[in-house]
Amino acid sequence: MKLGSQRHRYHRQRGAVGSVPEESPSLPELLQQLEGLQTRLQQLKTGVANLVQLQQLQAEAPSHDGEGASQEILRLQEATESFEIELASRVMSWQHLQEPFWQAVRFGGLGLVVGWFLAWLAYGR
Protein backbone atom coordinates (compact mmCIF):
# COMPACT_ATOMS: atom_id res chain seq x y z
CA MET A 1 0.00 0.00 0.00
CA LYS A 2 1.36 3.43 -0.83
CA LEU A 3 2.42 5.77 1.93
CA GLY A 4 0.10 8.54 0.76
CA SER A 5 -2.90 6.26 0.78
CA GLN A 6 -2.02 5.03 4.28
CA ARG A 7 -1.80 8.60 5.49
CA HIS A 8 -5.06 9.48 3.77
CA ARG A 9 -6.80 6.44 5.27
CA TYR A 10 -5.46 7.33 8.73
CA HIS A 11 -6.84 10.86 8.52
CA ARG A 12 -10.15 9.66 7.09
CA GLN A 13 -10.54 7.17 9.93
CA ARG A 14 -9.64 9.85 12.45
CA GLY A 15 -12.12 12.30 10.91
CA ALA A 16 -9.42 14.89 10.31
CA VAL A 17 -10.61 18.31 9.30
CA GLY A 18 -9.50 19.35 5.85
CA SER A 19 -8.93 15.84 4.53
CA VAL A 20 -9.71 15.47 0.87
CA PRO A 21 -12.46 12.94 0.11
CA GLU A 22 -11.57 10.23 -2.39
CA GLU A 23 -12.91 10.86 -5.86
CA SER A 24 -14.88 7.99 -7.26
CA PRO A 25 -14.43 7.39 -10.97
CA SER A 26 -17.22 8.55 -13.22
CA LEU A 27 -19.47 6.18 -15.13
CA PRO A 28 -17.81 6.81 -18.54
CA GLU A 29 -14.40 6.11 -17.00
CA LEU A 30 -15.68 2.88 -15.47
CA LEU A 31 -17.22 1.81 -18.79
CA GLN A 32 -13.95 2.55 -20.58
CA GLN A 33 -12.03 0.48 -18.03
CA LEU A 34 -14.55 -2.33 -18.40
CA GLU A 35 -14.16 -2.32 -22.19
CA GLY A 36 -10.38 -2.44 -21.78
CA LEU A 37 -10.68 -5.39 -19.42
CA GLN A 38 -13.02 -7.19 -21.81
CA THR A 39 -10.55 -6.64 -24.66
CA ARG A 40 -7.69 -7.97 -22.56
CA LEU A 41 -9.78 -10.97 -21.52
CA GLN A 42 -10.61 -11.75 -25.15
CA GLN A 43 -6.91 -11.49 -26.07
CA LEU A 44 -6.05 -13.80 -23.21
CA LYS A 45 -8.66 -16.36 -24.28
CA THR A 46 -7.42 -16.21 -27.88
CA GLY A 47 -3.82 -16.64 -26.75
CA VAL A 48 -4.63 -19.62 -24.56
CA ALA A 49 -6.67 -21.20 -27.38
CA ASN A 50 -3.71 -20.71 -29.73
CA LEU A 51 -1.39 -22.35 -27.20
CA VAL A 52 -3.69 -25.37 -26.86
CA GLN A 53 -4.08 -25.65 -30.62
CA LEU A 54 -0.32 -25.40 -31.10
CA GLN A 55 0.29 -28.17 -28.58
CA GLN A 56 -2.29 -30.38 -30.29
CA LEU A 57 -0.81 -29.77 -33.73
CA GLN A 58 2.70 -30.46 -32.51
CA ALA A 59 1.53 -33.75 -31.01
CA GLU A 60 -0.31 -34.73 -34.23
CA ALA A 61 2.26 -33.32 -36.70
CA PRO A 62 3.65 -36.65 -38.00
CA SER A 63 0.19 -37.93 -38.98
CA HIS A 64 -0.90 -34.76 -40.87
CA ASP A 65 0.29 -33.62 -44.25
CA GLY A 66 3.70 -32.03 -43.83
CA GLU A 67 3.28 -28.69 -45.60
CA GLY A 68 -0.09 -27.58 -44.21
CA ALA A 69 0.67 -28.64 -40.65
CA SER A 70 4.09 -26.98 -40.60
CA GLN A 71 2.63 -23.70 -41.89
CA GLU A 72 -0.11 -23.81 -39.25
CA ILE A 73 2.46 -24.59 -36.54
CA LEU A 74 4.62 -21.65 -37.65
CA ARG A 75 1.61 -19.31 -37.64
CA LEU A 76 0.57 -20.45 -34.17
CA GLN A 77 4.14 -20.19 -32.86
CA GLU A 78 4.35 -16.57 -34.06
CA ALA A 79 0.97 -15.78 -32.48
CA THR A 80 2.07 -17.48 -29.27
CA GLU A 81 5.35 -15.56 -29.13
CA SER A 82 3.61 -12.22 -29.63
CA PHE A 83 1.04 -13.21 -26.98
CA GLU A 84 3.81 -14.11 -24.50
CA ILE A 85 5.65 -10.85 -25.18
CA GLU A 86 2.45 -8.86 -24.64
CA LEU A 87 1.74 -10.66 -21.36
CA ALA A 88 5.30 -10.13 -20.16
CA SER A 89 5.16 -6.44 -21.03
CA ARG A 90 1.91 -6.05 -19.09
CA VAL A 91 3.29 -7.89 -16.07
CA MET A 92 6.64 -6.15 -15.99
CA SER A 93 5.91 -2.47 -16.29
CA TRP A 94 7.39 0.56 -14.58
CA GLN A 95 4.12 1.14 -12.79
CA HIS A 96 4.51 -2.12 -10.86
CA LEU A 97 8.19 -1.55 -10.15
CA GLN A 98 7.94 2.12 -9.25
CA GLU A 99 7.02 1.75 -5.58
CA PRO A 100 9.60 -0.94 -4.70
CA PHE A 101 12.27 1.00 -6.59
CA TRP A 102 11.68 4.22 -4.67
CA GLN A 103 11.48 2.34 -1.37
CA ALA A 104 14.87 0.77 -2.11
CA VAL A 105 16.32 4.17 -2.98
CA ARG A 106 14.84 5.76 0.14
CA PHE A 107 15.83 3.09 2.63
CA GLY A 108 19.16 2.37 0.93
CA GLY A 109 20.03 6.05 1.13
CA LEU A 110 18.88 6.23 4.73
CA GLY A 111 21.02 3.17 5.57
CA LEU A 112 24.01 4.79 3.90
CA VAL A 113 23.59 8.01 5.87
CA VAL A 114 23.12 6.12 9.15
CA GLY A 115 26.20 4.01 8.34
CA TRP A 116 28.32 7.10 7.69
CA PHE A 117 27.08 8.66 10.90
CA LEU A 118 27.91 5.54 12.93
CA ALA A 119 31.34 5.30 11.27
CA TRP A 120 31.95 8.94 12.13
CA LEU A 121 30.99 8.26 15.76
CA ALA A 122 33.18 5.16 15.97
CA TYR A 123 36.26 6.32 14.12
CA GLY A 124 36.00 10.09 14.06
CA ARG A 125 36.39 10.80 17.71
mmCIF file with all atom_site columns, C-alpha atoms in Angstrom:
data_model
loop_
_atom_site.group_PDB
_atom_site.id
_atom_site.type_symbol
_atom_site.label_atom_id
_atom_site.label_alt_id
_atom_site.label_comp_id
_atom_site.label_asym_id
_atom_site.label_entity_id
_atom_site.label_seq_id
_atom_site.pdbx_PDB_ins_code
_atom_site.Cartn_x
_atom_site.Cartn_y
_atom_site.Cartn_z
_atom_site.occupancy
_atom_site.B_iso_or_equiv
_atom_site.pdbx_formal_charge
_atom_site.auth_seq_id
_atom_site.auth_comp_id
_atom_site.auth_asym_id
_atom_site.auth_atom_id
_atom_site.pdbx_PDB_model_num
ATOM 1   C CA . MET A 1 1   ? 0.000   0.000   0.000   1.00 0.00 ? 1   MET A CA 1
ATOM 2   C CA . LYS A 1 2   ? 1.356   3.435   -0.833  1.00 0.00 ? 2   LYS A CA 1
ATOM 3   C CA . LEU A 1 3   ? 2.422   5.772   1.926   1.00 0.00 ? 3   LEU A CA 1
ATOM 4   C CA . GLY A 1 4   ? 0.102   8.541   0.762   1.00 0.00 ? 4   GLY A CA 1
ATOM 5   C CA . SER A 1 5   ? -2.904  6.255   0.779   1.00 0.00 ? 5   SER A CA 1
ATOM 6   C CA . GLN A 1 6   ? -2.020  5.028   4.280   1.00 0.00 ? 6   GLN A CA 1
ATOM 7   C CA . ARG A 1 7   ? -1.800  8.600   5.495   1.00 0.00 ? 7   ARG A CA 1
ATOM 8   C CA . HIS A 1 8   ? -5.063  9.479   3.775   1.00 0.00 ? 8   HIS A CA 1
ATOM 9   C CA . ARG A 1 9   ? -6.800  6.438   5.268   1.00 0.00 ? 9   ARG A CA 1
ATOM 10  C CA . TYR A 1 10  ? -5.465  7.329   8.725   1.00 0.00 ? 10  TYR A CA 1
ATOM 11  C CA . HIS A 1 11  ? -6.844  10.859  8.516   1.00 0.00 ? 11  HIS A CA 1
ATOM 12  C CA . ARG A 1 12  ? -10.145 9.659   7.090   1.00 0.00 ? 12  ARG A CA 1
ATOM 13  C CA . GLN A 1 13  ? -10.537 7.167   9.931   1.00 0.00 ? 13  GLN A CA 1
ATOM 14  C CA . ARG A 1 14  ? -9.644  9.852   12.450  1.00 0.00 ? 14  ARG A CA 1
ATOM 15  C CA . GLY A 1 15  ? -12.116 12.300  10.913  1.00 0.00 ? 15  GLY A CA 1
ATOM 16  C CA . ALA A 1 16  ? -9.423  14.892  10.305  1.00 0.00 ? 16  ALA A CA 1
ATOM 17  C CA . VAL A 1 17  ? -10.614 18.313  9.295   1.00 0.00 ? 17  VAL A CA 1
ATOM 18  C CA . GLY A 1 18  ? -9.501  19.347  5.847   1.00 0.00 ? 18  GLY A CA 1
ATOM 19  C CA . SER A 1 19  ? -8.929  15.840  4.530   1.00 0.00 ? 19  SER A CA 1
ATOM 20  C CA . VAL A 1 20  ? -9.705  15.472  0.869   1.00 0.00 ? 20  VAL A CA 1
ATOM 21  C CA . PRO A 1 21  ? -12.457 12.945  0.112   1.00 0.00 ? 21  PRO A CA 1
ATOM 22  C CA . GLU A 1 22  ? -11.569 10.235  -2.395  1.00 0.00 ? 22  GLU A CA 1
ATOM 23  C CA . GLU A 1 23  ? -12.912 10.856  -5.860  1.00 0.00 ? 23  GLU A CA 1
ATOM 24  C CA . SER A 1 24  ? -14.882 7.991   -7.257  1.00 0.00 ? 24  SER A CA 1
ATOM 25  C CA . PRO A 1 25  ? -14.432 7.392   -10.971 1.00 0.00 ? 25  PRO A CA 1
ATOM 26  C CA . SER A 1 26  ? -17.223 8.551   -13.220 1.00 0.00 ? 26  SER A CA 1
ATOM 27  C CA . LEU A 1 27  ? -19.474 6.180   -15.135 1.00 0.00 ? 27  LEU A CA 1
ATOM 28  C CA . PRO A 1 28  ? -17.814 6.806   -18.544 1.00 0.00 ? 28  PRO A CA 1
ATOM 29  C CA . GLU A 1 29  ? -14.395 6.106   -17.003 1.00 0.00 ? 29  GLU A CA 1
ATOM 30  C CA . LEU A 1 30  ? -15.679 2.879   -15.474 1.00 0.00 ? 30  LEU A CA 1
ATOM 31  C CA . LEU A 1 31  ? -17.223 1.812   -18.790 1.00 0.00 ? 31  LEU A CA 1
ATOM 32  C CA . GLN A 1 32  ? -13.951 2.546   -20.581 1.00 0.00 ? 32  GLN A CA 1
ATOM 33  C CA . GLN A 1 33  ? -12.029 0.480   -18.026 1.00 0.00 ? 33  GLN A CA 1
ATOM 34  C CA . LEU A 1 34  ? -14.554 -2.335  -18.404 1.00 0.00 ? 34  LEU A CA 1
ATOM 35  C CA . GLU A 1 35  ? -14.156 -2.319  -22.191 1.00 0.00 ? 35  GLU A CA 1
ATOM 36  C CA . GLY A 1 36  ? -10.380 -2.441  -21.779 1.00 0.00 ? 36  GLY A CA 1
ATOM 37  C CA . LEU A 1 37  ? -10.678 -5.394  -19.423 1.00 0.00 ? 37  LEU A CA 1
ATOM 38  C CA . GLN A 1 38  ? -13.023 -7.185  -21.810 1.00 0.00 ? 38  GLN A CA 1
ATOM 39  C CA . THR A 1 39  ? -10.554 -6.640  -24.663 1.00 0.00 ? 39  THR A CA 1
ATOM 40  C CA . ARG A 1 40  ? -7.687  -7.970  -22.562 1.00 0.00 ? 40  ARG A CA 1
ATOM 41  C CA . LEU A 1 41  ? -9.784  -10.972 -21.522 1.00 0.00 ? 41  LEU A CA 1
ATOM 42  C CA . GLN A 1 42  ? -10.609 -11.750 -25.154 1.00 0.00 ? 42  GLN A CA 1
ATOM 43  C CA . GLN A 1 43  ? -6.910  -11.485 -26.071 1.00 0.00 ? 43  GLN A CA 1
ATOM 44  C CA . LEU A 1 44  ? -6.054  -13.798 -23.206 1.00 0.00 ? 44  LEU A CA 1
ATOM 45  C CA . LYS A 1 45  ? -8.663  -16.361 -24.283 1.00 0.00 ? 45  LYS A CA 1
ATOM 46  C CA . THR A 1 46  ? -7.420  -16.210 -27.882 1.00 0.00 ? 46  THR A CA 1
ATOM 47  C CA . GLY A 1 47  ? -3.823  -16.641 -26.752 1.00 0.00 ? 47  GLY A CA 1
ATOM 48  C CA . VAL A 1 48  ? -4.634  -19.620 -24.564 1.00 0.00 ? 48  VAL A CA 1
ATOM 49  C CA . ALA A 1 49  ? -6.669  -21.203 -27.380 1.00 0.00 ? 49  ALA A CA 1
ATOM 50  C CA . ASN A 1 50  ? -3.710  -20.711 -29.727 1.00 0.00 ? 50  ASN A CA 1
ATOM 51  C CA . LEU A 1 51  ? -1.395  -22.354 -27.202 1.00 0.00 ? 51  LEU A CA 1
ATOM 52  C CA . VAL A 1 52  ? -3.692  -25.365 -26.862 1.00 0.00 ? 52  VAL A CA 1
ATOM 53  C CA . GLN A 1 53  ? -4.085  -25.654 -30.619 1.00 0.00 ? 53  GLN A CA 1
ATOM 54  C CA . LEU A 1 54  ? -0.316  -25.398 -31.097 1.00 0.00 ? 54  LEU A CA 1
ATOM 55  C CA . GLN A 1 55  ? 0.293   -28.173 -28.579 1.00 0.00 ? 55  GLN A CA 1
ATOM 56  C CA . GLN A 1 56  ? -2.292  -30.382 -30.289 1.00 0.00 ? 56  GLN A CA 1
ATOM 57  C CA . LEU A 1 57  ? -0.813  -29.765 -33.734 1.00 0.00 ? 57  LEU A CA 1
ATOM 58  C CA . GLN A 1 58  ? 2.704   -30.460 -32.513 1.00 0.00 ? 58  GLN A CA 1
ATOM 59  C CA . ALA A 1 59  ? 1.528   -33.749 -31.013 1.00 0.00 ? 59  ALA A CA 1
ATOM 60  C CA . GLU A 1 60  ? -0.306  -34.729 -34.231 1.00 0.00 ? 60  GLU A CA 1
ATOM 61  C CA . ALA A 1 61  ? 2.260   -33.321 -36.697 1.00 0.00 ? 61  ALA A CA 1
ATOM 62  C CA . PRO A 1 62  ? 3.646   -36.650 -37.997 1.00 0.00 ? 62  PRO A CA 1
ATOM 63  C CA . SER A 1 63  ? 0.191   -37.931 -38.982 1.00 0.00 ? 63  SER A CA 1
ATOM 64  C CA . HIS A 1 64  ? -0.902  -34.759 -40.865 1.00 0.00 ? 64  HIS A CA 1
ATOM 65  C CA . ASP A 1 65  ? 0.285   -33.623 -44.255 1.00 0.00 ? 65  ASP A CA 1
ATOM 66  C CA . GLY A 1 66  ? 3.703   -32.035 -43.827 1.00 0.00 ? 66  GLY A CA 1
ATOM 67  C CA . GLU A 1 67  ? 3.280   -28.689 -45.601 1.00 0.00 ? 67  GLU A CA 1
ATOM 68  C CA . GLY A 1 68  ? -0.094  -27.576 -44.209 1.00 0.00 ? 68  GLY A CA 1
ATOM 69  C CA . ALA A 1 69  ? 0.671   -28.636 -40.654 1.00 0.00 ? 69  ALA A CA 1
ATOM 70  C CA . SER A 1 70  ? 4.085   -26.985 -40.602 1.00 0.00 ? 70  SER A CA 1
ATOM 71  C CA . GLN A 1 71  ? 2.629   -23.697 -41.886 1.00 0.00 ? 71  GLN A CA 1
ATOM 72  C CA . GLU A 1 72  ? -0.106  -23.812 -39.251 1.00 0.00 ? 72  GLU A CA 1
ATOM 73  C CA . ILE A 1 73  ? 2.455   -24.588 -36.542 1.00 0.00 ? 73  ILE A CA 1
ATOM 74  C CA . LEU A 1 74  ? 4.620   -21.648 -37.647 1.00 0.00 ? 74  LEU A CA 1
ATOM 75  C CA . ARG A 1 75  ? 1.609   -19.313 -37.641 1.00 0.00 ? 75  ARG A CA 1
ATOM 76  C CA . LEU A 1 76  ? 0.572   -20.446 -34.169 1.00 0.00 ? 76  LEU A CA 1
ATOM 77  C CA . GLN A 1 77  ? 4.135   -20.185 -32.862 1.00 0.00 ? 77  GLN A CA 1
ATOM 78  C CA . GLU A 1 78  ? 4.350   -16.572 -34.056 1.00 0.00 ? 78  GLU A CA 1
ATOM 79  C CA . ALA A 1 79  ? 0.973   -15.782 -32.483 1.00 0.00 ? 79  ALA A CA 1
ATOM 80  C CA . THR A 1 80  ? 2.067   -17.478 -29.273 1.00 0.00 ? 80  THR A CA 1
ATOM 81  C CA . GLU A 1 81  ? 5.353   -15.562 -29.134 1.00 0.00 ? 81  GLU A CA 1
ATOM 82  C CA . SER A 1 82  ? 3.607   -12.223 -29.630 1.00 0.00 ? 82  SER A CA 1
ATOM 83  C CA . PHE A 1 83  ? 1.040   -13.210 -26.982 1.00 0.00 ? 83  PHE A CA 1
ATOM 84  C CA . GLU A 1 84  ? 3.811   -14.112 -24.496 1.00 0.00 ? 84  GLU A CA 1
ATOM 85  C CA . ILE A 1 85  ? 5.648   -10.847 -25.183 1.00 0.00 ? 85  ILE A CA 1
ATOM 86  C CA . GLU A 1 86  ? 2.454   -8.864  -24.641 1.00 0.00 ? 86  GLU A CA 1
ATOM 87  C CA . LEU A 1 87  ? 1.739   -10.662 -21.363 1.00 0.00 ? 87  LEU A CA 1
ATOM 88  C CA . ALA A 1 88  ? 5.302   -10.127 -20.165 1.00 0.00 ? 88  ALA A CA 1
ATOM 89  C CA . SER A 1 89  ? 5.160   -6.435  -21.028 1.00 0.00 ? 89  SER A CA 1
ATOM 90  C CA . ARG A 1 90  ? 1.914   -6.046  -19.088 1.00 0.00 ? 90  ARG A CA 1
ATOM 91  C CA . VAL A 1 91  ? 3.286   -7.888  -16.067 1.00 0.00 ? 91  VAL A CA 1
ATOM 92  C CA . MET A 1 92  ? 6.641   -6.148  -15.989 1.00 0.00 ? 92  MET A CA 1
ATOM 93  C CA . SER A 1 93  ? 5.908   -2.473  -16.289 1.00 0.00 ? 93  SER A CA 1
ATOM 94  C CA . TRP A 1 94  ? 7.392   0.556   -14.581 1.00 0.00 ? 94  TRP A CA 1
ATOM 95  C CA . GLN A 1 95  ? 4.124   1.137   -12.791 1.00 0.00 ? 95  GLN A CA 1
ATOM 96  C CA . HIS A 1 96  ? 4.515   -2.123  -10.857 1.00 0.00 ? 96  HIS A CA 1
ATOM 97  C CA . LEU A 1 97  ? 8.193   -1.552  -10.146 1.00 0.00 ? 97  LEU A CA 1
ATOM 98  C CA . GLN A 1 98  ? 7.940   2.119   -9.255  1.00 0.00 ? 98  GLN A CA 1
ATOM 99  C CA . GLU A 1 99  ? 7.017   1.750   -5.582  1.00 0.00 ? 99  GLU A CA 1
ATOM 100 C CA . PRO A 1 100 ? 9.605   -0.945  -4.699  1.00 0.00 ? 100 PRO A CA 1
ATOM 101 C CA . PHE A 1 101 ? 12.267  1.002   -6.592  1.00 0.00 ? 101 PHE A CA 1
ATOM 102 C CA . TRP A 1 102 ? 11.683  4.215   -4.670  1.00 0.00 ? 102 TRP A CA 1
ATOM 103 C CA . GLN A 1 103 ? 11.482  2.339   -1.374  1.00 0.00 ? 103 GLN A CA 1
ATOM 104 C CA . ALA A 1 104 ? 14.865  0.767   -2.111  1.00 0.00 ? 104 ALA A CA 1
ATOM 105 C CA . VAL A 1 105 ? 16.315  4.175   -2.985  1.00 0.00 ? 105 VAL A CA 1
ATOM 106 C CA . ARG A 1 106 ? 14.835  5.758   0.140   1.00 0.00 ? 106 ARG A CA 1
ATOM 107 C CA . PHE A 1 107 ? 15.833  3.090   2.633   1.00 0.00 ? 107 PHE A CA 1
ATOM 108 C CA . GLY A 1 108 ? 19.158  2.375   0.933   1.00 0.00 ? 108 GLY A CA 1
ATOM 109 C CA . GLY A 1 109 ? 20.030  6.052   1.125   1.00 0.00 ? 109 GLY A CA 1
ATOM 110 C CA . LEU A 1 110 ? 18.878  6.226   4.729   1.00 0.00 ? 110 LEU A CA 1
ATOM 111 C CA . GLY A 1 111 ? 21.015  3.172   5.566   1.00 0.00 ? 111 GLY A CA 1
ATOM 112 C CA . LEU A 1 112 ? 24.012  4.786   3.898   1.00 0.00 ? 112 LEU A CA 1
ATOM 113 C CA . VAL A 1 113 ? 23.592  8.011   5.873   1.00 0.00 ? 113 VAL A CA 1
ATOM 114 C CA . VAL A 1 114 ? 23.120  6.124   9.150   1.00 0.00 ? 114 VAL A CA 1
ATOM 115 C CA . GLY A 1 115 ? 26.200  4.005   8.340   1.00 0.00 ? 115 GLY A CA 1
ATOM 116 C CA . TRP A 1 116 ? 28.316  7.099   7.688   1.00 0.00 ? 116 TRP A CA 1
ATOM 117 C CA . PHE A 1 117 ? 27.083  8.659   10.904  1.00 0.00 ? 117 PHE A CA 1
ATOM 118 C CA . LEU A 1 118 ? 27.912  5.540   12.932  1.00 0.00 ? 118 LEU A CA 1
ATOM 119 C CA . ALA A 1 119 ? 31.337  5.297   11.272  1.00 0.00 ? 119 ALA A CA 1
ATOM 120 C CA . TRP A 1 120 ? 31.947  8.937   12.131  1.00 0.00 ? 120 TRP A CA 1
ATOM 121 C CA . LEU A 1 121 ? 30.986  8.260   15.758  1.00 0.00 ? 121 LEU A CA 1
ATOM 122 C CA . ALA A 1 122 ? 33.176  5.158   15.974  1.00 0.00 ? 122 ALA A CA 1
ATOM 123 C CA . TYR A 1 123 ? 36.256  6.325   14.115  1.00 0.00 ? 123 TYR A CA 1
ATOM 124 C CA . GLY A 1 124 ? 35.995  10.087  14.059  1.00 0.00 ? 124 GLY A CA 1
ATOM 125 C CA . ARG A 1 125 ? 36.387  10.796  17.713  1.00 0.00 ? 125 ARG A CA 1
#
